[in-house]
Amino acid sequence: MKVLLNSSEMKSCDVSTMMLYGIPSAVLMERAALAVRDAAVEHFHPENVLVLCGSGNNGGDGFAAARLLMDQGISANVLFLETHARMTEQCQLEEEIFRRCGGQVLPDDAILSGYDLIIDALFGIGLSREVLGRYADLINAVNRSDTPVLSVDMPSGVSADSGQVLGTAIRADLTVTFQFEKLGQKLFPGAERCGKLLVCDVGIRNAVPCHAGFSAASGSGSPDQEISPVYTLEEKDLPALLPRRHADDHKGDCGKLLIISGNTGMAGAAILAAKSALRSGVGMVCVLSHPDNRLAIQTAVPEALFAPWPADLSPDSAGRKQLARWLSWCDAAATGPGLGTDTFSLKLLTAFLQSYKGPVVLDADALNLLAEHPELLPLKRLSDPVSDTATETDYGGISAVITPHPGEMSRLTHLPVNEILADSIHTARSCSWKTGLTVVLKGARTVVTDSTDTMLNTLGNEGMATAGSGDSLTGIIGALLAQGLEPFDAAQTGVLLHAMAGDRAAAVLGTRSMKAGDLADFLPEVLKDIRF
């Protein structure tokens, strides 16, 4: 597990390190500059370097790195693109030392050619507004050049909080960051602007604190709740997350999952969910699907039980009693893939939500129906900007994981998709805070949150951007719920498993040839060597 900090969290770490341990800012800056120098020499072997410096402490890192490069006999000039009146105290000090050591500060109109490395120390993590004017012109000129670029802490122009490009941004070949990875280095499009990412220990000593929590109405801090920094999971974290297995387990001990999926002509969604669930360790799966799908499902997944959708769901009907029997049989349920949004699908989802109080995954058409009929859960607070008093009681105590992609999240929250993509972490946390549900906001960087803890998935690949991939994830999370994991744990473990299977598939098949069914097929490659 690795924490991913935003700009304010990182600044808090810097300040508390200096205050608690008495380590001066100049010492931390020197260590950062040493890390930049060493990375420049090791990765680029430069002879003639241009360092772009701003007026903040990132610029101070740049001045110090230029001096240290000169100490090794490497030519290093600085292009300073600000006024001295706006320089931080530390940046002023480093510029003075650089000049005293014989360093040369170039004029604004200096040409960029003739160098074999450019070091970008313009903004760092502190940028919060759009890059304009001569800064934008300089960044664009750097991007047009053929000279490799090393960025200090963040590629200038990328938000450290959201990964968004603020007008324009450096395209770095290597980014040297300090102590912790930053959110903007993992979220797109910032992740692509960083090039290779190198994390260097510069002596920041303190643990990362929790900070003020969420107000669903405004996104501001709430004194009643603390939220932890975002983190990402690594492959080595998986064994500790999985439910334990014992030598004397039988199928009933390993969980029973009911998958309500597959309208007529949509058997594939149910098959993908069931296959993935069975490959994720659940003991038994029953697929409750349209009667037309019986042959397809039982042929493709003979290990799964099959139950036809009841024809009549009116109160006290035989169909309603049949549904109740399956709901009492299962340890967890999953619904939505291929469910459809017709009148009967709505009746089935309504009956399910009215009758079932166990753990459940809601995906795809279940979310589309809830967006049209928010009174079912209810989810009406999602689109109510002034309501911030939701409690578990408001939602009937349902223990649910919802797994929307940005389009489905837009339908649930009435937020534009571009706003969701621009700040997926805030969107997911706000949705979870308002509803009390665990949210899995899917995408190139999937966010898993219960509003207090938040995991950003950084594994997986573009080959997983294919129809049916989400159905597989629903099956995996449902299987983990059935095996007894709590909703947040099942969600983050499921997302990790799903991504790792995707990476195994890509290694064998390539990303262009991947299909959703490959994810279930490669789950054994992920799980086979895990020992408890």
XYZ file of C-alpha atoms in Angstrom:
532
model
C 0.000 0.000 0.000
C 1.269 3.463 -0.874
C -0.270 6.791 0.094
C -0.908 9.364 -2.633
C -0.897 12.899 -1.310
C -2.487 16.070 -2.585
C -0.642 19.374 -2.422
C -1.950 20.483 0.974
C -1.151 17.124 2.567
C 2.384 17.234 1.201
C 2.913 20.786 2.435
C 1.626 19.726 5.847
C 4.206 16.951 5.908
C 6.971 19.411 5.032
C 5.952 21.866 7.733
C 5.447 19.293 10.466
C 8.807 17.688 9.671
C 10.506 21.039 10.187
C 8.479 21.849 13.303
C 8.584 18.465 15.030
C 12.122 17.430 14.184
C 13.803 20.773 13.718
C 15.061 19.910 10.232
C 15.583 23.230 8.420
C 13.940 23.902 5.087
C 17.397 24.400 3.572
C 18.367 20.834 4.505
C 15.258 19.371 2.878
C 15.878 21.487 -0.219
C 19.491 20.367 -0.462
C 18.431 16.733 -0.226
C 15.825 17.289 -2.935
C 18.410 18.953 -5.164
C 20.839 16.076 -4.622
C 18.116 13.649 -5.701
C 17.486 15.698 -8.849
C 21.198 15.900 -9.655
C 21.704 12.158 -9.170
C 18.697 11.312 -11.335
C 19.865 13.680 -14.083
C 23.344 12.131 -14.147
C 22.166 8.522 -13.926
C 19.353 8.687 -16.471
C 20.586 11.275 -18.985
C 24.405 11.619 -18.619
C 24.203 15.311 -19.570
C 27.050 17.662 -20.389
C 25.067 20.863 -20.861
C 21.885 21.460 -18.824
C 19.260 24.223 -18.816
C 17.284 24.585 -15.575
C 13.934 26.427 -15.721
C 13.236 28.050 -12.346
C 10.154 29.723 -10.947
C 9.974 31.951 -7.898
C 8.745 29.358 -5.377
C 10.561 26.646 -3.493
C 10.415 24.429 -6.569
C 12.564 27.069 -8.234
C 14.865 26.910 -5.209
C 15.257 23.169 -5.836
C 16.179 24.040 -9.411
C 18.856 26.595 -8.449
C 20.372 24.135 -5.953
C 20.341 21.279 -8.499
C 22.085 23.512 -11.057
C 24.814 24.323 -8.527
C 25.313 20.649 -7.668
C 25.549 19.753 -11.368
C 28.224 22.421 -11.780
C 30.123 20.879 -8.854
C 30.406 17.719 -10.950
C 31.789 19.576 -13.937
C 28.507 19.708 -15.844
C 27.524 22.988 -17.479
C 24.250 24.202 -15.959
C 22.521 27.486 -16.786
C 19.315 28.775 -15.230
C 16.429 30.493 -16.995
C 14.491 32.389 -14.306
C 11.061 33.439 -15.471
C 9.808 35.714 -12.684
C 10.600 38.850 -10.720
C 12.892 38.701 -7.709
C 10.252 40.479 -5.646
C 8.056 37.364 -5.815
C 10.732 34.856 -4.841
C 10.348 32.885 -1.632
C 13.073 33.379 0.951
C 14.515 29.929 0.273
C 14.509 30.461 -3.481
C 16.340 33.785 -3.030
C 18.970 32.076 -0.898
C 19.558 29.319 -3.438
C 19.810 31.826 -6.293
C 22.425 33.818 -4.374
C 24.471 30.684 -3.657
C 24.182 29.638 -7.305
C 25.494 33.029 -8.517
C 28.326 33.046 -5.968
C 29.396 29.636 -7.270
C 29.717 31.094 -10.769
C 26.292 30.148 -12.068
C 24.724 32.082 -14.929
C 21.101 33.250 -14.982
C 19.909 33.728 -18.566
C 17.503 36.410 -19.815
C 13.874 35.572 -20.556
C 14.435 35.446 -24.311
C 17.306 32.934 -24.156
C 17.081 30.156 -26.732
C 16.426 26.581 -25.617
C 18.636 24.835 -28.168
C 22.121 23.568 -27.490
C 21.296 21.612 -24.315
C 21.127 17.869 -23.812
C 18.775 18.077 -20.798
C 16.156 20.563 -19.559
C 15.252 20.497 -15.874
C 11.757 21.840 -15.208
C 11.534 23.551 -11.792
C 8.909 26.161 -12.608
C 5.904 25.322 -10.402
C 6.088 21.987 -8.547
C 3.026 20.922 -6.555
C 1.737 24.402 -5.714
C 0.093 25.320 -9.007
C -3.635 26.015 -8.695
C -4.466 28.249 -11.668
C -4.201 28.131 -15.432
C -0.768 28.674 -16.962
C -0.793 31.763 -19.186
C 1.492 34.266 -20.871
C 5.231 33.749 -21.069
C 5.058 30.674 -18.824
C 2.728 29.023 -21.325
C 4.939 30.122 -24.201
C 8.002 28.641 -22.497
C 6.292 25.328 -21.691
C 5.044 25.005 -25.261
C 8.529 25.749 -26.583
C 10.004 23.052 -24.341
C 7.407 20.542 -25.581
C 8.268 21.380 -29.205
C 11.968 20.807 -28.627
C 13.667 17.429 -28.942
C 15.550 17.867 -25.663
C 14.698 15.394 -22.887
C 13.025 16.887 -19.813
C 13.341 16.080 -16.113
C 10.579 17.634 -13.997
C 11.093 18.439 -10.325
C 8.220 17.069 -8.199
C 5.499 17.688 -10.838
C 5.539 18.504 -14.559
C 4.816 22.220 -14.585
C 1.208 22.872 -15.555
C -0.199 19.655 -14.044
C -2.377 19.908 -10.928
C -0.892 17.837 -8.095
C -4.430 17.336 -6.753
C -6.395 16.242 -9.817
C -3.896 15.445 -12.581
C -5.614 17.992 -14.807
C -3.576 20.047 -17.265
C -4.057 23.688 -16.288
C -3.928 25.274 -19.714
C -0.683 23.673 -20.856
C 1.866 21.428 -19.198
C 5.354 20.025 -19.603
C 5.688 16.568 -21.132
C 8.455 15.117 -18.976
C 10.598 12.089 -19.717
C 11.321 11.667 -15.996
C 9.717 13.200 -12.917
C 11.627 13.176 -9.631
C 9.231 13.511 -6.716
C 9.955 13.589 -3.010
C 8.972 11.135 -0.261
C 5.416 10.406 -1.459
C 3.732 10.034 -4.818
C 1.159 12.715 -5.564
C -2.397 12.218 -6.766
C -1.764 14.251 -9.909
C 1.036 11.885 -10.878
C -1.389 8.945 -10.945
C -4.557 10.528 -12.306
C -4.910 11.129 -16.032
C -3.877 13.098 -17.995
C -1.159 14.051 -15.503
C 0.085 10.468 -15.273
C 1.078 10.573 -18.939
C 2.861 13.923 -18.544
C 5.183 12.565 -15.840
C 7.033 10.048 -17.970
C 8.914 7.709 -15.666
C 8.266 8.522 -11.999
C 11.096 8.334 -9.455
C 10.257 8.721 -5.741
C 13.197 9.864 -3.608
C 13.552 9.870 0.170
C 14.613 13.351 1.289
C 14.133 12.866 5.031
C 10.522 13.869 5.616
C 9.924 12.022 8.845
C 6.337 12.382 9.979
C 3.400 10.099 9.337
C 0.653 11.346 7.053
C -2.237 12.613 9.194
C -5.946 12.288 8.603
C -7.611 15.606 7.873
C -10.995 17.263 7.989
C -13.757 15.256 6.426
C -16.493 15.830 3.898
C -19.549 17.962 3.735
C -21.634 16.458 0.972
C -23.289 19.798 0.297
C -20.171 21.815 -0.337
C -17.209 19.451 -0.342
C -15.786 21.351 2.631
C -14.442 19.908 5.858
C -16.816 18.465 8.390
C -15.834 18.325 12.079
C -17.783 15.098 12.518
C -15.657 13.008 10.186
C -12.007 12.500 9.338
C -10.837 11.195 6.001
C -7.541 9.499 5.367
C -5.262 10.306 2.455
C -5.902 8.432 -0.761
C -3.796 5.298 -1.186
C -3.129 2.767 -3.878
C -2.750 -0.993 -3.545
C 0.090 -3.052 -4.936
C 0.164 -6.690 -5.988
C 1.935 -7.642 -2.774
C -1.084 -6.392 -0.771
C -3.476 -8.967 -2.232
C -2.847 -11.970 0.075
C -3.708 -10.002 3.206
C -6.953 -8.761 1.636
C -8.407 -12.055 0.452
C -10.793 -14.110 2.594
C -9.046 -17.022 4.259
C -9.563 -20.597 3.105
C -9.254 -23.671 5.354
C -8.422 -27.258 4.537
C -11.781 -28.534 5.804
C -13.985 -25.951 4.051
C -16.961 -27.153 2.035
C -18.831 -25.233 -0.646
C -21.298 -23.727 1.819
C -18.452 -22.294 3.874
C -17.132 -20.368 0.869
C -20.224 -18.301 0.252
C -23.304 -18.396 -1.968
C -23.833 -15.641 -4.520
C -27.075 -14.831 -6.336
C -26.572 -13.004 -9.634
C -29.722 -11.349 -10.999
C -28.664 -10.617 -14.549
C -29.430 -11.103 -18.205
C -32.591 -10.000 -19.911
C -33.528 -11.744 -23.122
C -30.621 -11.529 -25.529
C -28.229 -10.484 -22.731
C -27.032 -13.857 -21.469
C -23.420 -12.827 -22.010
C -23.460 -10.322 -19.132
C -24.678 -12.996 -16.725
C -22.097 -15.490 -18.013
C -19.201 -13.044 -17.550
C -20.313 -12.193 -14.010
C -20.819 -15.845 -13.045
C -17.492 -17.035 -14.483
C -15.583 -14.280 -12.709
C -17.382 -14.969 -9.430
C -16.548 -18.664 -9.537
C -12.905 -17.908 -10.353
C -12.792 -15.610 -7.304
C -13.310 -18.358 -4.762
C -17.041 -18.299 -4.037
C -18.514 -21.687 -3.163
C -21.802 -21.524 -5.096
C -23.367 -19.243 -7.699
C -26.964 -19.113 -8.844
C -27.855 -17.026 -11.882
C -31.414 -15.747 -11.857
C -32.008 -14.749 -15.465
C -34.545 -14.583 -18.264
C -35.822 -18.075 -19.132
C -34.533 -17.643 -22.706
C -30.982 -17.635 -21.329
C -31.086 -21.035 -19.616
C -29.309 -22.998 -22.360
C -26.607 -20.381 -22.963
C -25.823 -19.924 -19.282
C -25.887 -23.586 -18.307
C -23.709 -24.465 -21.300
C -21.154 -21.711 -20.665
C -21.115 -22.002 -16.855
C -22.224 -25.510 -15.897
C -20.935 -24.990 -12.355
C -23.612 -22.363 -11.700
C -27.209 -23.019 -10.709
C -29.880 -21.460 -12.903
C -33.200 -19.960 -11.829
C -35.649 -18.395 -14.326
C -37.031 -14.959 -13.707
C -40.500 -15.294 -12.150
C -43.314 -14.306 -14.459
C -45.383 -12.705 -11.709
C -43.918 -10.527 -8.961
C -47.128 -9.317 -7.357
C -47.355 -9.648 -3.563
C -48.010 -13.215 -2.350
C -47.518 -14.592 -5.877
C -45.588 -17.807 -6.536
C -42.955 -15.754 -8.340
C -42.454 -13.452 -5.366
C -42.097 -16.483 -3.075
C -39.581 -18.037 -5.480
C -37.511 -14.835 -5.398
C -37.725 -14.781 -1.600
C -36.366 -18.351 -1.422
C -33.322 -17.462 -3.483
C -32.760 -14.306 -1.455
C -32.818 -16.320 1.762
C -30.419 -18.869 0.196
C -27.658 -16.450 -0.765
C -24.999 -14.761 1.354
C -24.682 -11.860 -1.113
C -26.276 -10.717 -4.338
C -25.254 -8.873 -7.481
C -27.580 -7.306 -9.991
C -27.535 -5.006 -12.991
C -25.441 -6.495 -15.823
C -27.751 -7.044 -18.793
C -30.776 -6.494 -16.559
C -32.493 -4.153 -18.984
C -34.598 -1.118 -18.150
C -38.022 -2.285 -19.292
C -41.117 -2.494 -17.117
C -40.431 -6.008 -15.875
C -36.796 -5.183 -15.034
C -38.044 -2.302 -12.905
C -40.521 -4.594 -11.127
C -37.790 -7.182 -10.501
C -35.340 -4.634 -9.117
C -38.094 -3.103 -6.963
C -39.029 -6.485 -5.518
C -35.377 -7.295 -4.901
C -34.625 -4.031 -3.064
C -37.800 -4.302 -1.009
C -37.056 -7.872 0.057
C -33.265 -8.170 0.384
C -31.194 -6.587 3.144
C -27.934 -8.483 2.686
C -24.773 -7.252 0.961
C -25.228 -6.462 -2.718
C -23.413 -5.107 -5.757
C -25.474 -2.758 -7.925
C -24.150 -2.171 -11.441
C -25.104 -1.216 -14.981
C -28.881 -1.277 -15.613
C -29.621 -1.444 -11.879
C -27.936 1.958 -11.615
C -29.743 3.249 -14.700
C -33.065 2.245 -13.174
C -32.132 3.852 -9.869
C -31.245 7.056 -11.702
C -34.740 7.099 -13.210
C -36.435 5.944 -9.986
C -34.318 7.219 -7.082
C -37.095 6.534 -4.611
C -36.236 2.826 -4.817
C -33.125 3.050 -2.631
C -33.598 6.064 -2.302
C -30.766 7.923 -3.956
C -32.513 11.269 -4.300
C -29.947 12.985 -2.075
C -27.335 12.479 -4.785
C -28.854 15.274 -6.834
C -29.836 17.449 -3.845
C -27.051 20.016 -3.368
C -28.333 21.306 -0.039
C -28.852 18.013 1.772
C -25.960 16.810 3.894
C -27.762 14.909 6.638
C -28.076 11.471 5.064
C -27.789 8.568 7.475
C -27.810 4.817 7.168
C -31.404 4.785 8.383
C -32.453 6.869 5.389
C -31.424 4.033 3.097
C -32.904 1.149 5.008
C -29.511 -0.009 6.236
C -28.638 -1.548 2.870
C -25.060 -2.803 2.635
C -24.332 -2.033 -0.979
C -21.494 -1.445 -3.382
C -22.370 0.593 -6.461
C -20.061 0.411 -9.476
C -20.901 3.222 -11.917
C -18.786 4.289 -14.853
C -18.724 8.085 -15.447
C -21.831 8.015 -17.636
C -23.826 6.124 -15.015
C -22.492 8.400 -12.288
C -23.644 11.375 -14.345
C -27.146 9.939 -14.552
C -27.182 9.305 -10.793
C -25.821 12.679 -9.731
C -26.798 14.956 -12.661
C -23.186 16.129 -12.851
C -21.665 16.528 -16.329
C -19.301 13.720 -17.290
C -16.444 16.174 -17.827
C -16.783 17.403 -14.236
C -16.742 13.825 -12.955
C -13.623 13.015 -14.962
C -11.915 16.224 -13.826
C -12.316 15.339 -10.132
C -13.246 11.690 -9.824
C -12.067 11.366 -6.220
C -14.221 14.208 -4.939
C -17.195 12.958 -6.956
C -16.925 9.432 -5.576
C -16.382 10.582 -1.994
C -19.321 12.968 -2.151
C -21.580 10.269 -3.580
C -20.532 7.826 -0.863
C -20.939 10.416 1.878
C -24.456 11.286 0.776
C -25.666 7.720 0.356
C -23.734 5.723 2.930
C -22.810 3.295 0.139
C -19.419 2.069 -0.986
C -18.718 3.631 -4.381
C -16.562 2.148 -7.127
C -16.243 4.871 -9.763
C -14.776 2.984 -12.712
C -12.307 4.376 -15.200
C -8.678 4.373 -16.212
C -8.061 5.149 -12.532
C -10.902 3.507 -10.626
C -11.798 5.126 -7.288
C -13.057 2.982 -4.393
C -14.368 4.844 -1.357
C -16.659 4.696 1.639
C -16.069 8.474 2.045
C -13.585 7.896 4.889
C -11.095 5.579 3.203
C -10.285 5.948 -0.477
C -8.283 3.663 -2.746
C -7.183 4.763 -6.207
C -6.397 1.807 -8.436
C -3.228 2.314 -10.470
C -2.970 -1.188 -11.972
C -4.714 -2.533 -15.079
C -4.404 -1.372 -18.660
C -6.265 -0.022 -21.681
C -7.062 -3.527 -22.929
C -9.687 -3.695 -20.176
C -11.656 -0.907 -21.883
C -13.941 -3.408 -23.569
C -17.604 -4.379 -23.293
C -18.257 -6.769 -20.430
C -15.264 -5.825 -18.298
C -17.574 -4.230 -15.750
C -19.745 -7.363 -15.634
C -16.662 -9.343 -14.634
C -15.884 -6.856 -11.880
C -19.437 -7.177 -10.552
C -19.008 -10.938 -10.292
C -15.673 -10.615 -8.501
C -16.926 -8.111 -5.923
C -20.106 -10.135 -5.395
C -18.033 -13.277 -4.775
C -15.943 -11.502 -2.158
C -19.055 -10.158 -0.431
C -20.452 -13.681 -0.334
C -17.224 -14.882 1.284
C -17.760 -12.464 4.142
C -15.750 -9.357 3.295
C -17.221 -6.007 4.285
C -18.392 -3.855 1.349
C -15.374 -1.540 1.189
C -12.913 -4.412 1.566
C -14.729 -6.483 -1.051
C -14.760 -3.510 -3.425
C -11.085 -2.599 -3.137
C -9.972 -6.234 -3.228
C -12.205 -6.902 -6.226
C -10.849 -3.925 -8.124
C -7.282 -5.035 -7.385
C -7.990 -8.628 -8.486
C -9.727 -7.421 -11.637
C -6.790 -5.151 -12.550
C -4.181 -7.815 -11.857
C -6.043 -10.298 -14.064
C -6.137 -7.647 -16.777
C -2.390 -7.139 -16.536
C -1.765 -10.895 -16.756
C -4.005 -11.069 -19.818
C -2.244 -8.133 -21.458
C 1.154 -9.725 -20.899
C 0.065 -12.816 -22.842
C -2.456 -11.470 -25.368
C -1.556 -7.808 -25.778
C -3.976 -5.013 -24.987
C -5.501 -4.794 -28.476
C -6.716 -8.387 -28.483
C -8.169 -8.560 -24.993
C -11.837 -9.261 -24.342
C -13.804 -9.296 -21.123
C -13.881 -13.088 -20.903
C -10.093 -13.098 -20.632
C -10.337 -11.520 -17.193
C -11.999 -14.572 -15.671
C -9.586 -16.840 -17.543
C -6.553 -15.094 -16.057
C -7.830 -14.865 -12.479
C -6.226 -18.266 -11.723
C -2.851 -16.833 -12.778
C -3.275 -14.169 -10.099
C -4.536 -16.452 -7.354
C -2.737 -19.747 -7.842
C 0.452 -18.909 -5.931
C -1.112 -17.060 -3.011
C -0.388 -18.648 0.346
C -1.760 -17.567 3.710
